[in-house]
PDB file of C-alpha atoms in Angstrom:
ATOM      1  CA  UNK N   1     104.303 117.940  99.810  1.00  0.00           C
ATOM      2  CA  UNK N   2     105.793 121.242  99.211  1.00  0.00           C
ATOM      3  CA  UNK N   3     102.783 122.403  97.450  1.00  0.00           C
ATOM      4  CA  UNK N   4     100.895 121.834  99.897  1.00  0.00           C
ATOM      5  CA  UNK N   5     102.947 123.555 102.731  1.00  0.00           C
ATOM      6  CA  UNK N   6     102.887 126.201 100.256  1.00  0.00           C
ATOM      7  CA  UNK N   7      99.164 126.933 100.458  1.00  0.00           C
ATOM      8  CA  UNK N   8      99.363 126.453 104.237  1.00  0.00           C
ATOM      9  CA  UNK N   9     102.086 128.679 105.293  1.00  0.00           C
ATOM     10  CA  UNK N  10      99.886 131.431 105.521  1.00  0.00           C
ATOM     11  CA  UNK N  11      97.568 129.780 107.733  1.00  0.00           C
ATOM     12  CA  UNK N  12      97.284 129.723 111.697  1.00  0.00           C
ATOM     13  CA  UNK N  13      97.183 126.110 111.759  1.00  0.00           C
ATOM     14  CA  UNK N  14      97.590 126.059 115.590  1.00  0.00           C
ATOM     15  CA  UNK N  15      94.619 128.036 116.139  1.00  0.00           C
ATOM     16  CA  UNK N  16      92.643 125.996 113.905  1.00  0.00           C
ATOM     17  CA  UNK N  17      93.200 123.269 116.250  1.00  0.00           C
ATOM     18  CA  UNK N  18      94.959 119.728 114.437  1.00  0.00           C
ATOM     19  CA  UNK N  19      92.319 117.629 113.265  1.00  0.00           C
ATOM     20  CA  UNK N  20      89.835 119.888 114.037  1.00  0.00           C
ATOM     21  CA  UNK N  21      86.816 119.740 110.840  1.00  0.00           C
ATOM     22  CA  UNK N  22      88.156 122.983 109.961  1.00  0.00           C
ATOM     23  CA  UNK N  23      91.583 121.887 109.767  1.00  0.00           C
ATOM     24  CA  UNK N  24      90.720 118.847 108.011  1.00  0.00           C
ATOM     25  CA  UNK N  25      89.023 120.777 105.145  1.00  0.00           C
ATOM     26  CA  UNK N  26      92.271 122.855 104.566  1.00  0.00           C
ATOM     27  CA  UNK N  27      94.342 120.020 104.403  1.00  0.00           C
ATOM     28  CA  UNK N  28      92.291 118.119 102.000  1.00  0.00           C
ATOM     29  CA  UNK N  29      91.131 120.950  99.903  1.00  0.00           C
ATOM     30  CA  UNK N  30      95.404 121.954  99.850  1.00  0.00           C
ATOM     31  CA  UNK N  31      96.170 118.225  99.136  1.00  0.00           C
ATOM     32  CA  UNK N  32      93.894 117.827  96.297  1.00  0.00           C
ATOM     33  CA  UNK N  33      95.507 121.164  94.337  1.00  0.00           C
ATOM     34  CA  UNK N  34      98.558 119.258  94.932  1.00  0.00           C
ATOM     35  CA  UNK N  35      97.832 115.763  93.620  1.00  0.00           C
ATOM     36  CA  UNK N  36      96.370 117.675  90.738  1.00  0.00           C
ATOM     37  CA  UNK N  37      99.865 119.300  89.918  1.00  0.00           C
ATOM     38  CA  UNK N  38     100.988 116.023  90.213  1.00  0.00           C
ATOM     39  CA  UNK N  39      98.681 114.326  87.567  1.00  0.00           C
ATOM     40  CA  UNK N  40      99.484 116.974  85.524  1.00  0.00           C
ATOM     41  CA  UNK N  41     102.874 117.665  85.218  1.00  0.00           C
ATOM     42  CA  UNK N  42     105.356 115.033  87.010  1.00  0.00           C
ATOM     43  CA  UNK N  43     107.760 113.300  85.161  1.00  0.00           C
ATOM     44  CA  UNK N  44     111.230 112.072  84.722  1.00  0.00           C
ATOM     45  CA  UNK N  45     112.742 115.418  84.232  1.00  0.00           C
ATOM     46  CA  UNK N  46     115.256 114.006  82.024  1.00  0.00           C
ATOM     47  CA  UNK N  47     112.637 113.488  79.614  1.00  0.00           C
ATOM     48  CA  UNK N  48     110.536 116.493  79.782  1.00  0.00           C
ATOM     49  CA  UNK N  49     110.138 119.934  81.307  1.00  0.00           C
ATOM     50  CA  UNK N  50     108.637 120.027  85.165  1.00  0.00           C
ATOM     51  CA  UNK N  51     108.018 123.445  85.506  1.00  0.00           C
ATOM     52  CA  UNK N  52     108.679 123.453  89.539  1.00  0.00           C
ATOM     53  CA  UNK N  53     109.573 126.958  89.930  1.00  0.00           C
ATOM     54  CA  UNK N  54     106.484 127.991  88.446  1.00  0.00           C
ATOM     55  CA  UNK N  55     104.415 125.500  90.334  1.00  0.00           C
ATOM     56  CA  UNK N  56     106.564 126.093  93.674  1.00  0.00           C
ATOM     57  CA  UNK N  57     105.960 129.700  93.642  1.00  0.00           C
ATOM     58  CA  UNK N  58     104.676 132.057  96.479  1.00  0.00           C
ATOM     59  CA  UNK N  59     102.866 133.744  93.848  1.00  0.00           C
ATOM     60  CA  UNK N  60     100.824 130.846  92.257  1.00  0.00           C
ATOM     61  CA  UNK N  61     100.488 129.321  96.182  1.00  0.00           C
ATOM     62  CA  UNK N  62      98.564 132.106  97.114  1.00  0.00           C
ATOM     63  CA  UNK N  63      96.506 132.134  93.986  1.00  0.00           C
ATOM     64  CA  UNK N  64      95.336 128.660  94.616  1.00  0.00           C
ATOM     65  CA  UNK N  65      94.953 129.836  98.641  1.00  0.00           C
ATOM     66  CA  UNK N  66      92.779 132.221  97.203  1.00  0.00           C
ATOM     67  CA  UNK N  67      90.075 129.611  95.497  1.00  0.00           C
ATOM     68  CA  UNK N  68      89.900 127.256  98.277  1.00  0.00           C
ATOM     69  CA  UNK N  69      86.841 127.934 100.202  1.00  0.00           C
ATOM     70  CA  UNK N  70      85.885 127.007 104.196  1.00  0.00           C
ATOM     71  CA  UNK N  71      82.632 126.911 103.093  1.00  0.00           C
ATOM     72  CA  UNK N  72      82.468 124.037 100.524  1.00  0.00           C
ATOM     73  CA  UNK N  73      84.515 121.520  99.155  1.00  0.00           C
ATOM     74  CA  UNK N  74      84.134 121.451  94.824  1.00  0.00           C
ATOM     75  CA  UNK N  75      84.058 118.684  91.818  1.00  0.00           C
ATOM     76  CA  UNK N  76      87.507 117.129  90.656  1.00  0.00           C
ATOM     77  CA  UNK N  77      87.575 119.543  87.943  1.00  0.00           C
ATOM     78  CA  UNK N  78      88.029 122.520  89.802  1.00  0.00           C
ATOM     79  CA  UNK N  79      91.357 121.669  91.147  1.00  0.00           C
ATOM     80  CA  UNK N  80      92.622 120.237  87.937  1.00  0.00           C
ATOM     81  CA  UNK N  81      92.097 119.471  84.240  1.00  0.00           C
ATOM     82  CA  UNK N  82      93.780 116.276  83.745  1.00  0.00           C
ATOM     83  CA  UNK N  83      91.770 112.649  83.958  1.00  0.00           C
ATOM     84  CA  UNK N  84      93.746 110.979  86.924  1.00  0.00           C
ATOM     85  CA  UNK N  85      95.522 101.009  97.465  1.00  0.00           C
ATOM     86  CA  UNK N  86      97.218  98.825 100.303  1.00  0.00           C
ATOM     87  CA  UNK N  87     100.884  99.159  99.933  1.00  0.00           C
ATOM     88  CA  UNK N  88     103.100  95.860 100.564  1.00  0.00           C
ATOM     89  CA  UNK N  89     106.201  96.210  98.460  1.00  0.00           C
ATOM     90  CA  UNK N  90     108.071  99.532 100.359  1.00  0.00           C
ATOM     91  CA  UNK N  91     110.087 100.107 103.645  1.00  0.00           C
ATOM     92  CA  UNK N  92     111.568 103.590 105.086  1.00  0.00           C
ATOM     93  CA  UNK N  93     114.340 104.357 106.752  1.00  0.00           C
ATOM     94  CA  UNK N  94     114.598 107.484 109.035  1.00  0.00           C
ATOM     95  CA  UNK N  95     117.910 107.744 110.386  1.00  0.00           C
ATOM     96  CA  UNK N  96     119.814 110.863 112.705  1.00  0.00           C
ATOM     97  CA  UNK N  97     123.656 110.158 114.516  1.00  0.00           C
ATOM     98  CA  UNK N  98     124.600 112.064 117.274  1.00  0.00           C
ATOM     99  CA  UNK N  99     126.439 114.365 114.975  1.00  0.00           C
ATOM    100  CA  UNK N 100     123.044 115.562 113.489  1.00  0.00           C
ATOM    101  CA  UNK N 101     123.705 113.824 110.186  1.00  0.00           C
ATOM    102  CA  UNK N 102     120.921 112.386 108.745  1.00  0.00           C
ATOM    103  CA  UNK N 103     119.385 109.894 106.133  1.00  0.00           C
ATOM    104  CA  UNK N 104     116.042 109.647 104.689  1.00  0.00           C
ATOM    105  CA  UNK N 105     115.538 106.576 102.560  1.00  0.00           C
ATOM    106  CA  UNK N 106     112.503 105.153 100.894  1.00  0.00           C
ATOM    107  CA  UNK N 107     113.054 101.441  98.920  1.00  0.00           C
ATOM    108  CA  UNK N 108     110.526  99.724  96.861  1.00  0.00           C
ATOM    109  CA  UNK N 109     109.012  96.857  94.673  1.00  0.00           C
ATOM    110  CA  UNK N 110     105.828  98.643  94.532  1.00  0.00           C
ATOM    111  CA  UNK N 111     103.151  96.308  95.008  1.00  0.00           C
ATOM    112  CA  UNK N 112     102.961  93.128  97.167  1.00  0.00           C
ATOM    113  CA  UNK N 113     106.042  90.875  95.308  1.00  0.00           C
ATOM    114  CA  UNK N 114     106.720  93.487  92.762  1.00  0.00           C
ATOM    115  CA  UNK N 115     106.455  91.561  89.558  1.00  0.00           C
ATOM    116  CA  UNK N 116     107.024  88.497  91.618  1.00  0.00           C
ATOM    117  CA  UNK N 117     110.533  87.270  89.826  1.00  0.00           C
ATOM    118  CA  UNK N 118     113.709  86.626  91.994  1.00  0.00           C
ATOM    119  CA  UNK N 119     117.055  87.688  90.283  1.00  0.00           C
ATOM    120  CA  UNK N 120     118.535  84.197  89.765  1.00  0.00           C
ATOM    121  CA  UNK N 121     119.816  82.728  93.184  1.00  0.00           C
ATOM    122  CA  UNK N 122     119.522  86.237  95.023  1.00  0.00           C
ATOM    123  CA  UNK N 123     116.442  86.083  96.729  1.00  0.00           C
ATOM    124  CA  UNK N 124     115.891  89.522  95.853  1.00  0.00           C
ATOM    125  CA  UNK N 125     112.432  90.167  94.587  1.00  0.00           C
ATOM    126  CA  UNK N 126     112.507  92.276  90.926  1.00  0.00           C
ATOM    127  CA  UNK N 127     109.958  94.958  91.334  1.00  0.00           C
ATOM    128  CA  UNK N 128     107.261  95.965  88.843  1.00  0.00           C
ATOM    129  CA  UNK N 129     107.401  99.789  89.323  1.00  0.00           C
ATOM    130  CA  UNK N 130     106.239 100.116  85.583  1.00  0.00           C
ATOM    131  CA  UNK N 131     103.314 100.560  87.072  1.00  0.00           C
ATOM    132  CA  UNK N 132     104.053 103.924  88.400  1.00  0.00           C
ATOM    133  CA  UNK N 133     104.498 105.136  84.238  1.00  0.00           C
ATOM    134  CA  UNK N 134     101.175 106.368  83.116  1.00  0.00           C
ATOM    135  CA  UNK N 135     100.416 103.435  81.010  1.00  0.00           C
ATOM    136  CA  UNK N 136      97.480 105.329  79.075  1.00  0.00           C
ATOM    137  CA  UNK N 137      96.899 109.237  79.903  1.00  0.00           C
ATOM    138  CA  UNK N 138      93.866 109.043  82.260  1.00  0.00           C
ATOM    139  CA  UNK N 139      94.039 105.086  83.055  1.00  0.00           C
ATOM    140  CA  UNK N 140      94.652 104.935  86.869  1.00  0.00           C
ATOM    141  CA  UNK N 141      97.199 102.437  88.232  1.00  0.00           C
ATOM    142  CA  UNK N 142      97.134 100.115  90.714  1.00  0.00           C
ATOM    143  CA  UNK N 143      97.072 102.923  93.300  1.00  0.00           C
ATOM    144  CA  UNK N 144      93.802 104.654  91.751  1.00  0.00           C
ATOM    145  CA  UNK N 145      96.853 107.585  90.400  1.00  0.00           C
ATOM    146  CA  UNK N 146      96.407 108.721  86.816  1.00  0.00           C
ATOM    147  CA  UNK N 147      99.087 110.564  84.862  1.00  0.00           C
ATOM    148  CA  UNK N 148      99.884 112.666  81.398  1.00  0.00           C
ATOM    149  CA  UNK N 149     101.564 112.535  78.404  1.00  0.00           C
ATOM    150  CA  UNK N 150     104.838 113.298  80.440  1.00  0.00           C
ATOM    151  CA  UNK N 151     104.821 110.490  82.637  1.00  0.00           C
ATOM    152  CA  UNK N 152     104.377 107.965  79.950  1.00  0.00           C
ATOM    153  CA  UNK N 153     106.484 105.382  78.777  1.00  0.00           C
ATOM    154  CA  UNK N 154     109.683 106.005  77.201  1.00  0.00           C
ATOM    155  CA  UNK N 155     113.312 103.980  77.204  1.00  0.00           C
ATOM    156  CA  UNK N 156     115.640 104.927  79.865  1.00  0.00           C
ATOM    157  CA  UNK N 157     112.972 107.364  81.735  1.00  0.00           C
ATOM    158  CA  UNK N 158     111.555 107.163  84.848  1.00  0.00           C
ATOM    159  CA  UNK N 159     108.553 106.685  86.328  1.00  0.00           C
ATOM    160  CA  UNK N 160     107.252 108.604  88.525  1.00  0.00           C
ATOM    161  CA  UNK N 161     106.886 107.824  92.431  1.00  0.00           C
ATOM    162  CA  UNK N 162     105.164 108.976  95.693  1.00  0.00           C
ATOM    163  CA  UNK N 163     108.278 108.141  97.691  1.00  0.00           C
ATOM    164  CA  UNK N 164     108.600 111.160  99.828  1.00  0.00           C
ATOM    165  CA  UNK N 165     112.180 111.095 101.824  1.00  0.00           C
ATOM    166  CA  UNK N 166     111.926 114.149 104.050  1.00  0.00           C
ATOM    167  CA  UNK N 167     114.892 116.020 106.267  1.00  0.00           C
ATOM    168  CA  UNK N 168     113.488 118.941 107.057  1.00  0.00           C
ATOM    169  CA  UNK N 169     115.919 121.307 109.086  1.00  0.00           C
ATOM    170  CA  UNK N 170     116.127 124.857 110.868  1.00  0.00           C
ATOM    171  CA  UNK N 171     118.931 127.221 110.444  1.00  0.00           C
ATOM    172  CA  UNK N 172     120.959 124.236 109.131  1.00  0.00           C
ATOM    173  CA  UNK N 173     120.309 122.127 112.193  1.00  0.00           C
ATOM    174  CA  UNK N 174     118.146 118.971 111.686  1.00  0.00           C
ATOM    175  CA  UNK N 175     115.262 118.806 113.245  1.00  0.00           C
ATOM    176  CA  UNK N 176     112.982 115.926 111.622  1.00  0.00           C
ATOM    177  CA  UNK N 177     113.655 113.084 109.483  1.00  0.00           C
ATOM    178  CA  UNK N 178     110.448 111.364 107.905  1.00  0.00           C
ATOM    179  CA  UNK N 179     109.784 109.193 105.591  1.00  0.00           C
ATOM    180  CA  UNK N 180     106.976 106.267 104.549  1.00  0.00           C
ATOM    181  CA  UNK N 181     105.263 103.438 102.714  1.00  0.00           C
ATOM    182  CA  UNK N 182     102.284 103.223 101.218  1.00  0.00           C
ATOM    183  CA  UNK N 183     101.964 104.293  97.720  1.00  0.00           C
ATOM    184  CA  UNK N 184     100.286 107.542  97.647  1.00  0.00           C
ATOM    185  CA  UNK N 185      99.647 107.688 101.146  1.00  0.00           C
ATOM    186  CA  UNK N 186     103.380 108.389 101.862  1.00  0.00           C
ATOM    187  CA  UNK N 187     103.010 112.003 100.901  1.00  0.00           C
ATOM    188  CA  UNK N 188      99.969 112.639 102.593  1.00  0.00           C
ATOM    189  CA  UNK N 189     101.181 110.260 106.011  1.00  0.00           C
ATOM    190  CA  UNK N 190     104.382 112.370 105.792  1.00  0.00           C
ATOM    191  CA  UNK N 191     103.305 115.943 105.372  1.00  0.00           C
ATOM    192  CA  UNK N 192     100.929 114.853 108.253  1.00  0.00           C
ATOM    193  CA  UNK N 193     103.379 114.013 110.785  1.00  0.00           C
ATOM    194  CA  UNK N 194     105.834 116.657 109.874  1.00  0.00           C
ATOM    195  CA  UNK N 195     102.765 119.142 110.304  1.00  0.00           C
ATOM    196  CA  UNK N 196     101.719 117.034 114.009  1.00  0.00           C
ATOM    197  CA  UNK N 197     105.349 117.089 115.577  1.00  0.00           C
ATOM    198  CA  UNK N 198     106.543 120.358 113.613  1.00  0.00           C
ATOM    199  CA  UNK N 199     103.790 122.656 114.087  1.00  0.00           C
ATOM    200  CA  UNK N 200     101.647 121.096 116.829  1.00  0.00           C
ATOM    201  CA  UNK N 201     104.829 120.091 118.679  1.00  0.00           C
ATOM    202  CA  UNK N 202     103.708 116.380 118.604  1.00  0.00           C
ATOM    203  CA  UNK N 203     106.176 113.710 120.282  1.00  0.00           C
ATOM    204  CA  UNK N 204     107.279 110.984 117.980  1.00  0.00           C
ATOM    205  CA  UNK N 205     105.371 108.513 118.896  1.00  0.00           C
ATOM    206  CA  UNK N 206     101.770 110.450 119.120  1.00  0.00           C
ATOM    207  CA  UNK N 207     102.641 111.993 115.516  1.00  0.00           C
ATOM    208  CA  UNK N 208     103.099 108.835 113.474  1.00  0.00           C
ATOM    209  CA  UNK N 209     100.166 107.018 115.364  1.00  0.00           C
ATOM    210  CA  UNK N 210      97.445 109.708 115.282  1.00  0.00           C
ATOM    211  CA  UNK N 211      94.672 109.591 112.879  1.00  0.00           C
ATOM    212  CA  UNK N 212      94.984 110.924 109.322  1.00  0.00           C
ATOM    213  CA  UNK N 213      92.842 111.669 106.231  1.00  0.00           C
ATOM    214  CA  UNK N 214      93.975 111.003 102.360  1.00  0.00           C
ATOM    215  CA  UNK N 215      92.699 112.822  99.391  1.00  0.00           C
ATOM    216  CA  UNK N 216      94.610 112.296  96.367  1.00  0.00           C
ATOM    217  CA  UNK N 217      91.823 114.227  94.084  1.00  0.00           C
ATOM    218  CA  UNK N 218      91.017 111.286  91.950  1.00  0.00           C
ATOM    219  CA  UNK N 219      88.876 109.638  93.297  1.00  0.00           C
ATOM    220  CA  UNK N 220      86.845 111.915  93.989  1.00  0.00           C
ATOM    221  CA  UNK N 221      86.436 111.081  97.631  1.00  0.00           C
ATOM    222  CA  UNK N 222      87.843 111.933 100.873  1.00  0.00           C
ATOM    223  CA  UNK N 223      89.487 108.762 102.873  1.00  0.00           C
ATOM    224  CA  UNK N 224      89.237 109.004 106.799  1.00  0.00           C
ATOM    225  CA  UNK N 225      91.104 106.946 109.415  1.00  0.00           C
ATOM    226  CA  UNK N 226      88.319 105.800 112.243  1.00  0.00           C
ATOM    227  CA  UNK N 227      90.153 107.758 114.987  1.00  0.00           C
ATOM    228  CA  UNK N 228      88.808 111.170 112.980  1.00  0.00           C
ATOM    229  CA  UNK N 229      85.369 111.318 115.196  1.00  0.00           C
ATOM    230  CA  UNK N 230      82.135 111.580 114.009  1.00  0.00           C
ATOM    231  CA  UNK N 231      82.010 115.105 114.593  1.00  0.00           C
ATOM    232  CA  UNK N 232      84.394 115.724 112.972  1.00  0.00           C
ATOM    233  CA  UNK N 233      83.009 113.863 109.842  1.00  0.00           C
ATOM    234  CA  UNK N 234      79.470 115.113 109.540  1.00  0.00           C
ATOM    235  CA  UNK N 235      81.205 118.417 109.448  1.00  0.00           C
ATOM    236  CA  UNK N 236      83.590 117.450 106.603  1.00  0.00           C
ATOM    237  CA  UNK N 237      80.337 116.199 105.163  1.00  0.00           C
ATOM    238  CA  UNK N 238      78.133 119.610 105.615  1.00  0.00           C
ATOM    239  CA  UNK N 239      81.153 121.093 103.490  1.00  0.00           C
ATOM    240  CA  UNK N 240      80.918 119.048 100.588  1.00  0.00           C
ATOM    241  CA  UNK N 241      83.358 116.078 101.427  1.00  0.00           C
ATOM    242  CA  UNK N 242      82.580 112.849 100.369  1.00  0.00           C
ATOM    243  CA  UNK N 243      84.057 110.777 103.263  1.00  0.00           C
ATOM    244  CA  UNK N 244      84.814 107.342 103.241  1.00  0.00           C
ATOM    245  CA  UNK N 245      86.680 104.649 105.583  1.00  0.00           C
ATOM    246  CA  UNK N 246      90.389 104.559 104.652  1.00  0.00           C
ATOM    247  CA  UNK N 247      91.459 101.578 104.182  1.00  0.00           C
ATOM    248  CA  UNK N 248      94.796 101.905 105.132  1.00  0.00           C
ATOM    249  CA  UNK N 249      96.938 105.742 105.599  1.00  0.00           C
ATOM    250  CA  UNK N 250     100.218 104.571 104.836  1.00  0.00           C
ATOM    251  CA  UNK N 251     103.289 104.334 107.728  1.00  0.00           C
ATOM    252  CA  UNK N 252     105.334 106.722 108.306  1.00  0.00           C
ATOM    253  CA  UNK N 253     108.878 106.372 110.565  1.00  0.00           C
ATOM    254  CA  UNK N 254     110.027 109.231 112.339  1.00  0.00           C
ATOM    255  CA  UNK N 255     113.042 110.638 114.282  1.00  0.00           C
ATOM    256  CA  UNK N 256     112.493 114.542 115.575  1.00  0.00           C
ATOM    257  CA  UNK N 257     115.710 116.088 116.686  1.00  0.00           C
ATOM    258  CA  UNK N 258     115.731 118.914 119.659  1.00  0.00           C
ATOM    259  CA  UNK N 259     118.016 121.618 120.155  1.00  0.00           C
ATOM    260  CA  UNK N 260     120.133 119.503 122.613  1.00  0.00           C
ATOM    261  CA  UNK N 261     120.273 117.118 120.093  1.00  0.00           C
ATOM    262  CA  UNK N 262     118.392 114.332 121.921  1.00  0.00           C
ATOM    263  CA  UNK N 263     116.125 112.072 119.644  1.00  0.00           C
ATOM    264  CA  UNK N 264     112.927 110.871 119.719  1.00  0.00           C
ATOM    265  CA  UNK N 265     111.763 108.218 116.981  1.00  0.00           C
ATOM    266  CA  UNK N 266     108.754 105.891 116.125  1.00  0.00           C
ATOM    267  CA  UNK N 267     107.525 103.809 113.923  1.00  0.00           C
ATOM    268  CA  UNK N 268     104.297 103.931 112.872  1.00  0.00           C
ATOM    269  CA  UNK N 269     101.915 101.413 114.828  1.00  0.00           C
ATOM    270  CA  UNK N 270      99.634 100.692 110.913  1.00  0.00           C
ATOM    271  CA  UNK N 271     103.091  98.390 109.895  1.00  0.00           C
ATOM    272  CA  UNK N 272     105.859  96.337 111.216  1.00  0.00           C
ATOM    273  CA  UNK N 273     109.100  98.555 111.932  1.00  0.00           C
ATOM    274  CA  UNK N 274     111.087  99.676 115.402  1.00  0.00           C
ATOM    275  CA  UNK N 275     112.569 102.662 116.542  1.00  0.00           C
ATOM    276  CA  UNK N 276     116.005 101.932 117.971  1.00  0.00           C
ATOM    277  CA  UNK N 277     118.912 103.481 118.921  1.00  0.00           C
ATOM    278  CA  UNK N 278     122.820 102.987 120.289  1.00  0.00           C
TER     279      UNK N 278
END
């Protein structure tokens, strides 16, 4: 996700209009750089060397800023060199007391049942997030993700994950507190909202529940929610996109925090979940 704010900061997203076809094509162009990165070089950094300040640069963000184009979208290959579903098996928790102390956490078993074992007597499902190792450098898992060498298997590493658990605050203050399910569709739901309510000055509820696109570079392809018009889609098309129904865009809970410290949350309307308060 911070990649792709990265290439965006320089942009006037507000004049670009949210979800406008030219929007659209910055955010997907932006997200596929970023899922790239993550092919590439994400992995248990116990195990082996995740170059983030490189790839979290200023420097190398406006590099890649520099090769997108508004004119075209390109081929896999141009974003990355490294071969590269429906969610059941996480939950979120966005949570902000009235001190302005807040909790982002994400929970899984990955798919639906994990690897569909209960511990003993427990009830508590065992989950099957082996899944999330790359198996075989270029195999894709269960999500469509592929990997490298550094997110393979090894003892006592691991694997990597699309959770995203966001705070995301403003001179120290809290502001938003985000967070989803969905496999790889968290990031992408979550950078989403944060951009709706954070830059677009979305309300809670409008934020999580508007529509949303998904590109995750491999496959190739360019996943749009039916609320994205179609307008807005034989543009994306005239630039190169391949677009095709989304099947699901993950859900994302929210609680945005204003000055005054009153709170407005939501859960997102594509899965069961509340937003509550006392």
């Amino acid at each position: 996700m911070i990649t792709t704010l990265n290439l965006l900061r320089a942009d006037d997203l507000i004049a670009l209009e949210r979800n406008s076809p030219t929007y659209l094509h910055l955010l997907a162009e932006a997200l596929q750089f970023a899922f790239a990165d993550r092919a590439a070089y994400y992995g248990d950094p116990d195990f082996v060397h995740v170059p983030l300040d490189a790839l979290l640069s200023p420097r190398r963000a406006r590099a890649l800023r520099s090769r997108m184009s508004a004119a075209t979208t390109f081929s896999p290959a141009f974003y990355g060199d490294h071969t590269l579903a429906a969610d059941a098996g996480t939950s979120h928790l966005s949570v902000v007391d009235q001190a302005g102390n807040a909790v982002a956490c994400t929970t899984s078993i990955n798919t639906p049942f994990g690897a569909m074992l209960v511990a003993g007597a427990t009830g508590i499902f065992l989950n099957n997030t082996m899944d999330d190792f790359s198996a075989q450098p270029g195999a894709p898992n269960a999500y469509g993700l592929i990997g490298s060498e550094a997110n393979a298997i090894a003892p006592g590493k691991r694997p990597l994950s699309s959770m995203t658990p966001t705070i995301a605050t403003r001179g120290g203050h809290v502001v938003a507190v985000a967070g989803g399910s969905g496999g790889p569709f968290i990031i992408t739901g979550t950078l989403q909202v944060l951009l709706a309510t954070l830059v677009f000055g979305a309300d809670a509820e409008s934020a999580v529940a508007a529509p949303r696109i998904h590109d995750q570079w491999v496959p190739p392809y360019l996943m749009v929610e039916s609320g994205i018009g179609p307008n807005e889609r034989w543009a994306l098309r005239r630039l190169g996109h391949h677009d095709v129904d989304a099947p699901g865009a993950g859900a994302v809970q929210l609680v945005v925090r204003s000055a005054d410290g009153r709170l407005d949350g939501a859960a997102d309307p594509r899965k069961g979940g509340a937003a509550v308060g006392w």
